[in-house]
mmCIF file of C-alpha atoms in Angstrom:
data_model
loop_
_atom_site.group_PDB
_atom_site.id
_atom_site.type_symbol
_atom_site.label_atom_id
_atom_site.label_comp_id
_atom_site.label_asym_id
_atom_site.label_seq_id
_atom_site.Cartn_x
_atom_site.Cartn_y
_atom_site.Cartn_z
ATOM 1 C CA MET S 135 122.866 59.854 -35.381
ATOM 2 C CA THR S 136 120.189 59.850 -32.475
ATOM 3 C CA LYS S 137 120.294 56.924 -29.536
ATOM 4 C CA THR S 138 116.521 56.928 -28.346
ATOM 5 C CA ARG S 139 116.197 56.226 -24.568
ATOM 6 C CA PRO S 140 116.445 52.851 -24.367
ATOM 7 C CA ALA S 141 119.417 52.162 -26.910
ATOM 8 C CA LEU S 142 121.125 55.189 -24.020
ATOM 9 C CA VAL S 143 120.057 52.697 -21.113
ATOM 10 C CA ALA S 144 121.701 49.126 -22.621
ATOM 11 C CA ALA S 145 124.518 50.986 -23.457
ATOM 12 C CA ALA S 146 125.353 52.278 -19.565
ATOM 13 C CA ALA S 147 123.424 48.209 -18.870
ATOM 14 C CA CYS S 148 127.198 47.208 -21.004
ATOM 15 C CA LEU S 149 129.443 49.723 -18.922
ATOM 16 C CA PHE S 150 127.736 48.596 -15.836
ATOM 17 C CA ALA S 151 127.940 45.035 -16.044
ATOM 18 C CA VAL S 152 130.851 42.853 -14.183
ATOM 19 C CA THR S 153 130.339 39.971 -17.626
ATOM 20 C CA ALA S 154 131.035 41.277 -20.873
ATOM 21 C CA CYS S 155 128.194 42.666 -22.339
ATOM 22 C CA SER S 156 127.590 41.157 -25.966
ATOM 23 C CA THR S 157 125.746 43.674 -29.113
ATOM 24 C CA THR S 158 124.515 43.237 -32.143
ATOM 25 C CA GLU S 159 125.491 45.329 -35.452
ATOM 26 C CA PRO S 160 124.767 45.076 -38.567
ATOM 27 C CA GLU S 161 128.938 44.782 -39.773
ATOM 28 C CA SER S 162 130.218 44.340 -42.990
ATOM 29 C CA ALA S 163 133.261 41.227 -42.363
ATOM 30 C CA GLY S 164 136.048 42.040 -43.987
ATOM 31 C CA GLY S 165 136.978 38.293 -46.057
ATOM 32 C CA GLY S 166 134.238 36.502 -44.385
ATOM 33 C CA GLY S 167 129.927 37.655 -45.164
ATOM 34 C CA SER S 168 127.668 40.710 -43.934
ATOM 35 C CA GLY S 169 124.828 40.639 -41.928
ATOM 36 C CA ASP S 170 124.684 41.061 -38.276
ATOM 37 C CA VAL S 171 127.030 40.610 -35.837
ATOM 38 C CA GLU S 172 127.496 40.028 -32.686
ATOM 39 C CA THR S 173 130.297 41.183 -30.606
ATOM 40 C CA GLY S 174 131.234 41.560 -26.963
ATOM 41 C CA THR S 175 135.412 41.128 -25.092
ATOM 42 C CA GLY S 176 137.987 41.807 -27.711
ATOM 43 C CA VAL S 177 135.872 43.797 -29.982
ATOM 44 C CA THR S 178 134.824 47.654 -30.784
ATOM 45 C CA ASP S 179 132.992 48.972 -33.921
ATOM 46 C CA SER S 180 136.632 49.312 -35.325
ATOM 47 C CA ALA S 181 139.154 47.053 -33.364
ATOM 48 C CA ILE S 182 139.528 42.751 -32.478
ATOM 49 C CA SER S 183 142.442 43.161 -29.980
ATOM 50 C CA ILE S 184 144.297 39.433 -29.251
ATOM 51 C CA GLY S 185 147.011 38.892 -26.930
ATOM 52 C CA VAL S 186 150.533 36.927 -27.168
ATOM 53 C CA LEU S 187 152.584 35.147 -23.828
ATOM 54 C CA THR S 188 155.320 34.683 -25.410
ATOM 55 C CA ASP S 189 158.675 33.849 -24.246
ATOM 56 C CA LEU S 190 161.373 37.270 -25.574
ATOM 57 C CA SER S 191 163.660 36.387 -22.101
ATOM 58 C CA GLY S 192 163.782 32.627 -21.209
ATOM 59 C CA PRO S 193 165.266 29.615 -22.889
ATOM 60 C CA PHE S 194 163.808 30.519 -26.660
ATOM 61 C CA ALA S 195 164.030 34.090 -26.952
ATOM 62 C CA ALA S 196 165.612 34.708 -29.911
ATOM 63 C CA GLY S 197 163.077 32.292 -31.612
ATOM 64 C CA ALA S 198 160.034 33.778 -30.120
ATOM 65 C CA ALA S 199 161.301 38.017 -30.923
ATOM 66 C CA VAL S 200 161.358 37.086 -34.609
ATOM 67 C CA GLN S 201 157.523 35.667 -34.560
ATOM 68 C CA VAL S 202 156.771 38.210 -32.777
ATOM 69 C CA THR S 203 158.053 40.917 -35.494
ATOM 70 C CA GLU S 204 156.315 38.443 -38.449
ATOM 71 C CA PHE S 205 153.045 38.218 -36.435
ATOM 72 C CA GLN S 206 152.497 42.907 -36.123
ATOM 73 C CA ALA S 207 153.960 42.628 -39.713
ATOM 74 C CA TYR S 208 151.110 40.117 -40.828
ATOM 75 C CA TRP S 209 148.627 42.072 -39.189
ATOM 76 C CA ASP S 210 150.067 45.313 -40.045
ATOM 77 C CA GLN S 211 149.152 43.326 -43.793
ATOM 78 C CA VAL S 212 145.306 42.218 -42.449
ATOM 79 C CA ASN S 213 144.610 45.864 -41.775
ATOM 80 C CA ALA S 214 146.258 47.446 -44.839
ATOM 81 C CA ASP S 215 143.672 45.253 -47.121
ATOM 82 C CA GLY S 216 140.407 45.662 -45.065
ATOM 83 C CA GLY S 217 141.561 44.298 -41.757
ATOM 84 C CA VAL S 218 138.749 41.259 -40.109
ATOM 85 C CA CYS S 219 135.282 41.905 -40.391
ATOM 86 C CA GLY S 220 135.398 45.313 -41.601
ATOM 87 C CA ARG S 221 138.261 45.901 -38.187
ATOM 88 C CA ASP S 222 141.626 46.318 -37.534
ATOM 89 C CA VAL S 223 143.146 43.780 -35.611
ATOM 90 C CA GLU S 224 145.026 44.797 -32.525
ATOM 91 C CA MET S 225 147.498 42.782 -31.230
ATOM 92 C CA GLN S 226 149.173 42.956 -27.244
ATOM 93 C CA VAL S 227 152.947 41.423 -26.362
ATOM 94 C CA GLN S 228 153.851 40.411 -22.782
ATOM 95 C CA ASP S 229 156.964 38.708 -21.921
ATOM 96 C CA HIS S 230 156.279 35.163 -19.702
ATOM 97 C CA ALA S 231 160.132 33.920 -20.258
ATOM 98 C CA TYR S 232 159.207 30.845 -19.940
ATOM 99 C CA ASP S 233 157.498 30.558 -16.354
ATOM 100 C CA PRO S 234 153.705 29.360 -15.919
ATOM 101 C CA GLN S 235 153.623 31.187 -13.002
ATOM 102 C CA LYS S 236 154.186 33.896 -15.212
ATOM 103 C CA ALA S 237 152.259 32.618 -17.852
ATOM 104 C CA VAL S 238 149.163 32.841 -15.580
ATOM 105 C CA SER S 239 149.635 36.593 -13.871
ATOM 106 C CA LEU S 240 150.099 38.145 -17.263
ATOM 107 C CA TYR S 241 146.796 36.087 -18.912
ATOM 108 C CA ARG S 242 145.014 37.197 -15.685
ATOM 109 C CA SER S 243 145.555 40.541 -16.719
ATOM 110 C CA MET S 244 144.716 40.297 -20.520
ATOM 111 C CA SER S 245 142.328 38.060 -20.403
ATOM 112 C CA SER S 246 139.229 41.574 -20.369
ATOM 113 C CA ASP S 247 140.366 42.830 -23.135
ATOM 114 C CA ILE S 248 141.121 40.136 -26.367
ATOM 115 C CA VAL S 249 139.075 37.583 -27.969
ATOM 116 C CA ALA S 250 141.715 35.554 -28.528
ATOM 117 C CA LEU S 251 145.416 33.946 -28.230
ATOM 118 C CA GLN S 252 147.335 34.502 -31.199
ATOM 119 C CA GLN S 253 149.327 32.442 -28.779
ATOM 120 C CA VAL S 254 151.385 30.964 -25.815
ATOM 121 C CA LEU S 255 155.052 30.338 -26.441
ATOM 122 C CA GLY S 256 155.789 26.352 -25.055
ATOM 123 C CA GLY S 257 155.093 23.562 -23.024
ATOM 124 C CA PRO S 258 154.569 24.022 -19.456
ATOM 125 C CA THR S 259 153.102 27.804 -20.199
ATOM 126 C CA SER S 260 150.660 26.809 -21.884
ATOM 127 C CA ALA S 261 149.654 23.711 -19.441
ATOM 128 C CA ALA S 262 148.910 26.262 -17.057
ATOM 129 C CA VAL S 263 147.052 28.872 -19.077
ATOM 130 C CA LEU S 264 145.091 26.413 -21.005
ATOM 131 C CA PRO S 265 142.424 25.831 -17.530
ATOM 132 C CA LEU S 266 141.846 29.333 -17.071
ATOM 133 C CA ALA S 267 141.051 29.678 -21.241
ATOM 134 C CA GLU S 268 139.215 27.224 -20.982
ATOM 135 C CA GLN S 269 136.998 28.593 -18.457
ATOM 136 C CA ASP S 270 136.532 32.174 -20.331
ATOM 137 C CA SER S 271 135.985 30.265 -23.766
ATOM 138 C CA VAL S 272 139.339 32.644 -24.795
ATOM 139 C CA TYR S 273 140.683 30.640 -28.767
ATOM 140 C CA VAL S 274 144.226 30.100 -27.994
ATOM 141 C CA GLY S 275 146.467 29.577 -30.945
ATOM 142 C CA GLY S 276 149.752 28.802 -31.815
ATOM 143 C CA VAL S 277 151.218 26.961 -27.697
ATOM 144 C CA GLY S 278 153.603 24.631 -27.731
ATOM 145 C CA TRP S 279 152.446 21.481 -29.779
ATOM 146 C CA ALA S 280 152.573 19.022 -26.458
ATOM 147 C CA SER S 281 148.406 16.561 -26.070
ATOM 148 C CA THR S 282 147.618 17.851 -23.099
ATOM 149 C CA ALA S 283 146.141 20.537 -25.075
ATOM 150 C CA LEU S 284 144.668 18.932 -27.243
ATOM 151 C CA GLY S 285 141.841 18.098 -24.182
ATOM 152 C CA TYR S 286 140.652 21.224 -24.583
ATOM 153 C CA ALA S 287 138.426 22.686 -27.077
ATOM 154 C CA ASN S 288 138.866 26.047 -27.598
ATOM 155 C CA ASN S 289 142.983 25.595 -28.615
ATOM 156 C CA GLN S 290 144.228 25.325 -31.990
ATOM 157 C CA LEU S 291 146.834 23.043 -32.063
ATOM 158 C CA PRO S 292 149.742 24.353 -35.476
ATOM 159 C CA GLY S 293 150.315 20.958 -36.558
ATOM 160 C CA ALA S 294 151.231 17.904 -35.384
ATOM 161 C CA SER S 295 152.079 17.326 -31.448
ATOM 162 C CA TYR S 296 155.073 16.892 -29.546
ATOM 163 C CA SER S 297 154.451 13.198 -29.478
ATOM 164 C CA ILE S 298 153.634 12.410 -32.822
ATOM 165 C CA GLN S 299 156.933 14.113 -33.967
ATOM 166 C CA GLY S 300 158.592 11.801 -32.000
ATOM 167 C CA ALA S 301 156.553 8.392 -32.914
ATOM 168 C CA ASN S 302 158.048 9.770 -36.631
ATOM 169 C CA ALA S 303 161.837 10.435 -34.742
ATOM 170 C CA VAL S 304 161.525 6.953 -34.290
ATOM 171 C CA ASP S 305 160.061 5.854 -37.276
ATOM 172 C CA TYR S 306 162.775 8.137 -39.831
ATOM 173 C CA LEU S 307 165.386 7.030 -37.572
ATOM 174 C CA VAL S 308 164.133 2.763 -38.380
ATOM 175 C CA ASP S 309 163.316 3.609 -42.043
ATOM 176 C CA GLU S 310 165.598 6.680 -42.991
ATOM 177 C CA LEU S 311 168.841 6.174 -40.913
ATOM 178 C CA GLY S 312 168.942 2.536 -41.045
ATOM 179 C CA ILE S 313 169.390 1.665 -36.817
ATOM 180 C CA GLU S 314 168.657 -1.732 -36.222
ATOM 181 C CA GLU S 315 165.206 -3.582 -34.418
ATOM 182 C CA GLY S 316 167.011 -4.534 -31.051
ATOM 183 C CA SER S 317 169.647 -0.892 -30.449
ATOM 184 C CA SER S 318 169.301 1.352 -28.261
ATOM 185 C CA ILE S 319 168.235 4.531 -28.575
ATOM 186 C CA GLY S 320 168.395 8.008 -26.135
ATOM 187 C CA VAL S 321 165.857 10.686 -25.398
ATOM 188 C CA VAL S 322 167.339 13.564 -23.579
ATOM 189 C CA TYR S 323 164.762 15.392 -22.817
ATOM 190 C CA TYR S 324 163.324 18.701 -20.242
ATOM 191 C CA VAL S 325 160.824 17.752 -17.027
ATOM 192 C CA GLY S 326 157.527 18.752 -18.143
ATOM 193 C CA ASP S 327 154.446 19.123 -20.978
ATOM 194 C CA TYR S 328 157.283 19.418 -23.942
ATOM 195 C CA GLY S 329 159.623 16.561 -23.153
ATOM 196 C CA ALA S 330 157.771 14.240 -21.883
ATOM 197 C CA ASP S 331 155.680 14.046 -24.682
ATOM 198 C CA ALA S 332 157.943 13.974 -27.073
ATOM 199 C CA LEU S 333 159.079 11.286 -25.292
ATOM 200 C CA ALA S 334 155.739 9.914 -25.200
ATOM 201 C CA GLY S 335 155.622 8.927 -28.755
ATOM 202 C CA ALA S 336 159.223 8.040 -28.784
ATOM 203 C CA GLN S 337 158.507 5.753 -26.806
ATOM 204 C CA HIS S 338 155.303 4.569 -28.186
ATOM 205 C CA ALA S 339 157.527 3.806 -31.606
ATOM 206 C CA ALA S 340 160.684 2.630 -29.726
ATOM 207 C CA GLU S 341 158.473 -0.592 -28.229
ATOM 208 C CA GLU S 342 156.818 -0.407 -32.242
ATOM 209 C CA ARG S 343 160.171 -0.972 -33.339
ATOM 210 C CA GLY S 344 162.181 -2.986 -31.278
ATOM 211 C CA LEU S 345 164.467 -0.517 -29.834
ATOM 212 C CA THR S 346 165.116 0.233 -26.527
ATOM 213 C CA VAL S 347 165.126 4.006 -24.809
ATOM 214 C CA ILE S 348 167.384 4.924 -22.631
ATOM 215 C CA PRO S 349 165.509 8.519 -20.513
ATOM 216 C CA GLN S 350 167.752 11.458 -19.934
ATOM 217 C CA GLU S 351 165.381 13.692 -18.100
ATOM 218 C CA ILE S 352 166.906 17.234 -18.303
ATOM 219 C CA THR S 353 165.475 21.122 -17.148
ATOM 220 C CA PRO S 354 165.489 23.452 -18.976
ATOM 221 C CA ALA S 355 168.435 25.109 -16.613
ATOM 222 C CA THR S 356 169.958 22.363 -17.413
ATOM 223 C CA THR S 357 173.068 23.807 -19.936
ATOM 224 C CA ASP S 358 176.185 21.354 -19.965
ATOM 225 C CA LEU S 359 174.720 18.018 -20.835
ATOM 226 C CA SER S 360 178.323 16.428 -20.746
ATOM 227 C CA ALA S 361 177.167 13.845 -18.175
ATOM 228 C CA GLN S 362 173.817 13.301 -20.479
ATOM 229 C CA ALA S 363 176.124 12.407 -23.582
ATOM 230 C CA SER S 364 178.552 10.455 -21.644
ATOM 231 C CA ALA S 365 176.404 7.550 -19.868
ATOM 232 C CA LEU S 366 174.550 7.291 -23.665
ATOM 233 C CA VAL S 367 177.566 6.778 -25.245
ATOM 234 C CA GLN S 368 178.678 4.148 -22.048
ATOM 235 C CA GLU S 369 175.215 2.411 -22.929
ATOM 236 C CA GLY S 370 175.621 2.583 -26.811
ATOM 237 C CA ALA S 371 172.681 4.311 -27.977
ATOM 238 C CA SER S 372 172.922 4.450 -31.688
ATOM 239 C CA ALA S 373 170.556 7.503 -32.101
ATOM 240 C CA VAL S 374 169.274 10.464 -30.057
ATOM 241 C CA ILE S 375 166.172 12.255 -29.919
ATOM 242 C CA LEU S 376 165.984 15.334 -28.400
ATOM 243 C CA GLY S 377 163.116 17.183 -26.503
ATOM 244 C CA ALA S 378 165.069 21.024 -25.359
ATOM 245 C CA ALA S 379 166.165 23.914 -26.205
ATOM 246 C CA PRO S 380 169.028 25.170 -28.845
ATOM 247 C CA THR S 381 171.083 25.547 -25.746
ATOM 248 C CA GLN S 382 170.935 21.953 -25.104
ATOM 249 C CA LEU S 383 171.165 21.026 -28.328
ATOM 250 C CA ALA S 384 174.840 22.972 -28.861
ATOM 251 C CA SER S 385 176.207 21.150 -25.665
ATOM 252 C CA LEU S 386 175.573 17.568 -26.411
ATOM 253 C CA ALA S 387 176.202 17.259 -30.814
ATOM 254 C CA GLY S 388 179.808 19.179 -28.906
ATOM 255 C CA VAL S 389 180.008 16.915 -25.909
ATOM 256 C CA LEU S 390 179.184 13.502 -28.408
ATOM 257 C CA GLY S 391 181.136 14.704 -31.432
ATOM 258 C CA SER S 392 184.349 15.750 -29.066
ATOM 259 C CA GLN S 393 183.840 11.729 -27.665
ATOM 260 C CA GLY S 394 183.991 10.420 -31.151
ATOM 261 C CA ALA S 395 180.104 9.457 -30.892
ATOM 262 C CA ASP S 396 179.216 9.022 -34.365
ATOM 263 C CA ILE S 397 175.184 9.046 -34.153
ATOM 264 C CA PRO S 398 172.567 11.095 -35.362
ATOM 265 C CA ILE S 399 170.366 13.346 -33.566
ATOM 266 C CA VAL S 400 167.207 14.203 -34.445
ATOM 267 C CA GLY S 401 165.547 17.578 -32.544
ATOM 268 C CA MET S 402 161.896 18.417 -31.703
ATOM 269 C CA ASN S 403 160.686 21.744 -33.530
ATOM 270 C CA PRO S 404 162.283 23.943 -31.122
ATOM 271 C CA THR S 405 164.790 22.495 -30.428
ATOM 272 C CA PHE S 406 167.495 24.558 -33.714
ATOM 273 C CA ASN S 407 168.475 27.868 -33.874
ATOM 274 C CA PRO S 408 170.234 28.702 -37.446
ATOM 275 C CA ALA S 409 172.569 30.929 -34.281
ATOM 276 C CA LEU S 410 174.471 27.351 -33.927
ATOM 277 C CA LEU S 411 176.115 27.373 -36.373
ATOM 278 C CA ASN S 412 177.576 30.693 -35.590
ATOM 279 C CA THR S 413 178.658 28.133 -31.975
ATOM 280 C CA PRO S 414 181.586 25.917 -32.071
ATOM 281 C CA ALA S 415 179.354 22.500 -31.945
ATOM 282 C CA ALA S 416 178.877 23.982 -35.821
ATOM 283 C CA ASP S 417 181.017 21.001 -37.145
ATOM 284 C CA ALA S 418 179.279 18.682 -34.982
ATOM 285 C CA LEU S 419 175.491 19.923 -36.153
ATOM 286 C CA LEU S 420 175.937 19.791 -39.870
ATOM 287 C CA ALA S 421 177.794 16.481 -38.882
ATOM 288 C CA ASN S 422 175.156 14.333 -37.300
ATOM 289 C CA THR S 423 171.928 16.411 -36.245
ATOM 290 C CA TYR S 424 168.018 16.395 -37.886
ATOM 291 C CA SER S 425 164.974 18.349 -36.548
ATOM 292 C CA ILE S 426 161.226 16.973 -36.208
ATOM 293 C CA LEU S 427 159.327 20.499 -37.634
ATOM 294 C CA SER S 428 155.806 20.251 -37.599
ATOM 295 C CA VAL S 429 155.907 23.282 -39.482
ATOM 296 C CA ALA S 430 157.930 23.709 -42.628
ATOM 297 C CA PRO S 431 161.569 25.146 -42.941
ATOM 298 C CA TYR S 432 162.318 28.605 -44.185
ATOM 299 C CA ALA S 433 164.154 27.141 -46.880
ATOM 300 C CA SER S 434 160.613 25.642 -48.150
ATOM 301 C CA ASP S 435 159.951 27.195 -52.570
ATOM 302 C CA GLU S 436 156.196 26.178 -51.218
ATOM 303 C CA PRO S 437 154.279 29.786 -52.176
ATOM 304 C CA GLY S 438 152.830 30.016 -47.755
ATOM 305 C CA VAL S 439 156.145 29.982 -47.081
ATOM 306 C CA GLN S 440 157.718 32.276 -49.244
ATOM 307 C CA GLU S 441 154.804 34.986 -48.561
ATOM 308 C CA ALA S 442 156.175 34.124 -45.204
ATOM 309 C CA ASN S 443 159.824 35.098 -45.449
ATOM 310 C CA ALA S 444 159.417 38.505 -48.005
ATOM 311 C CA LEU S 445 156.744 39.702 -45.893
ATOM 312 C CA TYR S 446 159.649 39.057 -42.235
ATOM 313 C CA ALA S 447 162.524 40.863 -44.758
ATOM 314 C CA GLU S 448 160.109 43.458 -45.916
ATOM 315 C CA ALA S 449 159.224 43.817 -42.011
ATOM 316 C CA ASP S 450 163.644 43.434 -40.961
ATOM 317 C CA PRO S 451 165.701 42.989 -43.160
ATOM 318 C CA ASP S 452 168.473 42.303 -41.353
ATOM 319 C CA GLY S 453 166.147 40.275 -38.605
ATOM 320 C CA ALA S 454 167.358 36.897 -37.384
ATOM 321 C CA THR S 455 165.997 34.207 -39.705
ATOM 322 C CA GLY S 456 164.418 30.748 -39.521
ATOM 323 C CA TRP S 457 161.278 27.917 -38.809
ATOM 324 C CA GLU S 458 159.382 30.945 -36.926
ATOM 325 C CA VAL S 459 159.474 32.860 -39.730
ATOM 326 C CA PRO S 460 156.484 30.200 -41.294
ATOM 327 C CA LEU S 461 154.937 29.468 -37.947
ATOM 328 C CA ALA S 462 154.534 32.842 -36.922
ATOM 329 C CA TYR S 463 152.690 33.515 -40.213
ATOM 330 C CA GLY S 464 151.303 30.500 -40.097
ATOM 331 C CA GLN S 465 149.640 31.041 -36.610
ATOM 332 C CA ALA S 466 148.627 34.587 -37.695
ATOM 333 C CA GLU S 467 146.707 32.685 -41.105
ATOM 334 C CA LEU S 468 144.777 29.739 -38.766
ATOM 335 C CA LEU S 469 143.495 32.890 -36.235
ATOM 336 C CA LYS S 470 142.002 34.779 -39.413
ATOM 337 C CA ASN S 471 140.002 32.322 -40.838
ATOM 338 C CA VAL S 472 138.697 30.724 -37.748
ATOM 339 C CA LEU S 473 137.527 34.739 -37.350
ATOM 340 C CA GLU S 474 136.449 35.194 -40.441
ATOM 341 C CA ARG S 475 134.296 31.425 -39.815
ATOM 342 C CA ALA S 476 132.957 33.487 -36.621
ATOM 343 C CA CYS S 477 132.849 36.845 -38.792
ATOM 344 C CA ASP S 478 130.605 34.446 -41.302
ATOM 345 C CA ALA S 479 128.721 32.915 -38.162
ATOM 346 C CA GLY S 480 127.772 36.641 -36.965
ATOM 347 C CA ASP S 481 129.161 35.709 -33.994
ATOM 348 C CA LEU S 482 132.493 37.289 -33.016
ATOM 349 C CA THR S 483 132.234 36.880 -29.564
ATOM 350 C CA PRO S 484 134.920 34.861 -27.918
ATOM 351 C CA GLU S 485 132.038 31.840 -27.487
ATOM 352 C CA GLY S 486 131.823 31.707 -31.219
ATOM 353 C CA VAL S 487 135.718 32.509 -32.211
ATOM 354 C CA VAL S 488 135.970 28.946 -29.884
ATOM 355 C CA THR S 489 132.674 27.637 -32.103
ATOM 356 C CA ALA S 490 134.304 28.467 -35.036
ATOM 357 C CA LEU S 491 137.604 27.162 -34.468
ATOM 358 C CA GLY S 492 135.280 23.252 -34.123
ATOM 359 C CA SER S 493 134.597 23.884 -37.736
ATOM 360 C CA ALA S 494 137.525 24.289 -38.843
ATOM 361 C CA ASP S 495 138.669 21.633 -40.993
ATOM 362 C CA ASP S 496 140.523 20.612 -44.459
ATOM 363 C CA VAL S 497 142.795 23.678 -44.013
ATOM 364 C CA ASP S 498 145.206 25.326 -46.282
ATOM 365 C CA THR S 499 147.925 27.303 -45.783
ATOM 366 C CA GLU S 500 149.973 26.266 -48.881
ATOM 367 C CA GLY S 501 153.012 24.359 -47.811
ATOM 368 C CA ILE S 502 153.621 26.081 -44.269
ATOM 369 C CA PHE S 503 151.961 23.172 -42.587
ATOM 370 C CA PRO S 504 150.569 20.046 -44.081
ATOM 371 C CA ASP S 505 147.948 20.302 -46.269
ATOM 372 C CA GLY S 506 143.930 19.398 -44.744
ATOM 373 C CA LEU S 507 144.645 20.511 -40.930
ATOM 374 C CA ASP S 508 141.455 19.172 -38.998
ATOM 375 C CA PHE S 509 140.406 20.714 -36.455
ATOM 376 C CA THR S 510 137.527 19.129 -36.101
ATOM 377 C CA GLN S 511 137.839 16.281 -34.307
ATOM 378 C CA PRO S 512 138.477 17.984 -29.785
ATOM 379 C CA GLY S 513 141.575 15.380 -28.149
ATOM 380 C CA GLU S 514 143.402 14.095 -32.088
ATOM 381 C CA SER S 515 146.328 16.281 -33.682
ATOM 382 C CA PRO S 516 145.209 17.970 -36.829
ATOM 383 C CA THR S 517 147.579 15.975 -38.752
ATOM 384 C CA ARG S 518 150.338 12.844 -37.989
ATOM 385 C CA THR S 519 152.337 13.949 -40.498
ATOM 386 C CA VAL S 520 155.954 15.811 -40.299
ATOM 387 C CA PHE S 521 158.620 17.721 -41.956
ATOM 388 C CA VAL S 522 161.890 15.971 -41.632
ATOM 389 C CA THR S 523 165.159 19.043 -41.913
ATOM 390 C CA LYS S 524 168.625 18.210 -41.939
ATOM 391 C CA VAL S 525 171.426 21.118 -40.560
ATOM 392 C CA SER S 526 172.755 22.732 -43.072
ATOM 393 C CA ASP S 527 175.093 25.816 -44.088
ATOM 394 C CA THR S 528 173.835 25.886 -47.489
ATOM 395 C CA ALA S 529 170.024 26.303 -46.362
ATOM 396 C CA GLU S 530 168.603 29.046 -46.200
ATOM 397 C CA ALA S 531 168.033 29.447 -42.051
ATOM 398 C CA GLY S 532 170.338 26.071 -41.888
ATOM 399 C CA LEU S 533 167.720 23.579 -41.918
ATOM 400 C CA GLU S 534 167.353 21.815 -45.586
ATOM 401 C CA LEU S 535 163.577 20.315 -46.548
ATOM 402 C CA LEU S 536 164.407 16.363 -47.144
ATOM 403 C CA ASP S 537 160.850 14.686 -46.978
ATOM 404 C CA THR S 538 157.667 15.101 -45.180
ATOM 405 C CA PHE S 539 156.796 12.275 -42.936
ATOM 406 C CA GLU S 540 154.715 10.642 -41.452
ATOM 407 C CA GLY S 541 156.124 6.807 -40.342
ATOM 408 C CA PRO S 542 153.629 4.001 -39.290
ATOM 409 C CA SER S 543 154.194 4.005 -35.074
ATOM 410 C CA ALA S 544 152.759 8.169 -35.438
ATOM 411 C CA LYS S 545 149.799 6.211 -37.619
ATOM 412 C CA SER S 546 149.437 3.775 -34.854
ATOM 413 C CA TYR S 547 149.490 6.484 -31.628
ATOM 414 C CA THR S 548 146.618 6.836 -29.851
ATOM 415 C CA PHE S 549 146.291 10.309 -26.746
ATOM 416 C CA GLY S 550 144.449 8.945 -23.498
#
C-alpha cells in the first residue's frame, strides 16, 4: 500500500516531534471492541509496551522475582490468545533495589517507551515515581499499598491500602483474638509511606477500640529487632502489628519467642515469605503469626487464585511460591481490563489508559481480590475488605486463609 504525500509529511512530523505524536487507525480490539483506535507513546501497530519497576536486589527481592515470573507468564498467555487490541503486550523490567532515587532514574529512562507501568514495587519508590507519572499521564499499577498513592488518578491500587490493613488488624485482634479494651499493642513499622500508613490505620482503630499504641520506628536496614522486642515486652504489649519486611518478621518473632512472650504478631501484606519457615524463627512464627493481605493467599481455593497458581507452576515448576503469585496475576488482570477499556473507547494513548482506569468499577477477579473493586472514586481505597491468614506449615506457601474481614474501624477510617 502506498502513502499519499500528506500522509508522508504527517509521518515525518511524528518522527521528529519532541512529544509523542498520536495516530488514528482502524484496529480490531482483542478482548474489546473494534473501530478507530488512537495511539501514542508505548503503542505501535503490533505492540503495547509496559514497564515494571521492582526490587530484585533489596529487602523484597524474593517475592519480587516470583512476581516478575508470573507477569511474564501472564502476558505470554495473553499474547498467545491474540493479545490486547490486536497487539502483543511487551514488558520492560528494571530493578530499583528499593531505592527511590534509582526508581526515579529508571522511570525517566523508560517513560518515553511505555504506555503504562504494570508495577512500581514498594511504598517509598512508588511515592517517588507517582508524581512524575502523573505529570506524564502514565497509568501506574501494582504500587505498594500506601494511602498517599490514592491521591493520584493515574494509580490503580491492587486492594485495600495499608491504613485499611492496619485498622483491620486491630479490629481482628479485638474481635477474634480477644485483645481486651485498655490493653497496649506495639506497632513496629518502617519509616516512610508504607510503615507510617499502617501505623495511621492502627492508631485510628486503637482509639476506636480503647487500646494504646506503642510505636517502634525502624528502617529497612534494621535487621536485629532485639531492642524493639524488649521494649514492647517491658511495656506490656498484648500484641504486635508489623509493617516491615520478612527479615524483620523473623527477628521479631524469634526474639519475642526467646523471651517467652506469648503474644500474636500481625503482619501487613509484604511481611511474610514462606522461606521464613526454614529459619530458626519457624516455631515462633507458627505459634503466633498472622498476616493481613489485600490479595488472597496462594492456598486459597478461589478460581482466580487456582488459575494464577497453575500458570506459575507451568512457567517455573521449581520456583518459590507465595501470595505474590496471585498478586502478580491479579495486577496483570487489572491492567489488561484497563487496556481493553481504553481500546473499546478508541484511545490507547497514555491519557486514554488513565481515563479508562477511572471508569473501572465493580471489578471482579474471581477471588484474587475482594469482589467489586471500585476505582471510580479518587482518594478512596478500592475496597476495605482484607484476607486474614495465619502462618502454617501445612498450607501451601505457608499461609492458611482464615477469613475475609472488614472491621468497624476499617469502615470508619477516613482518608486525608
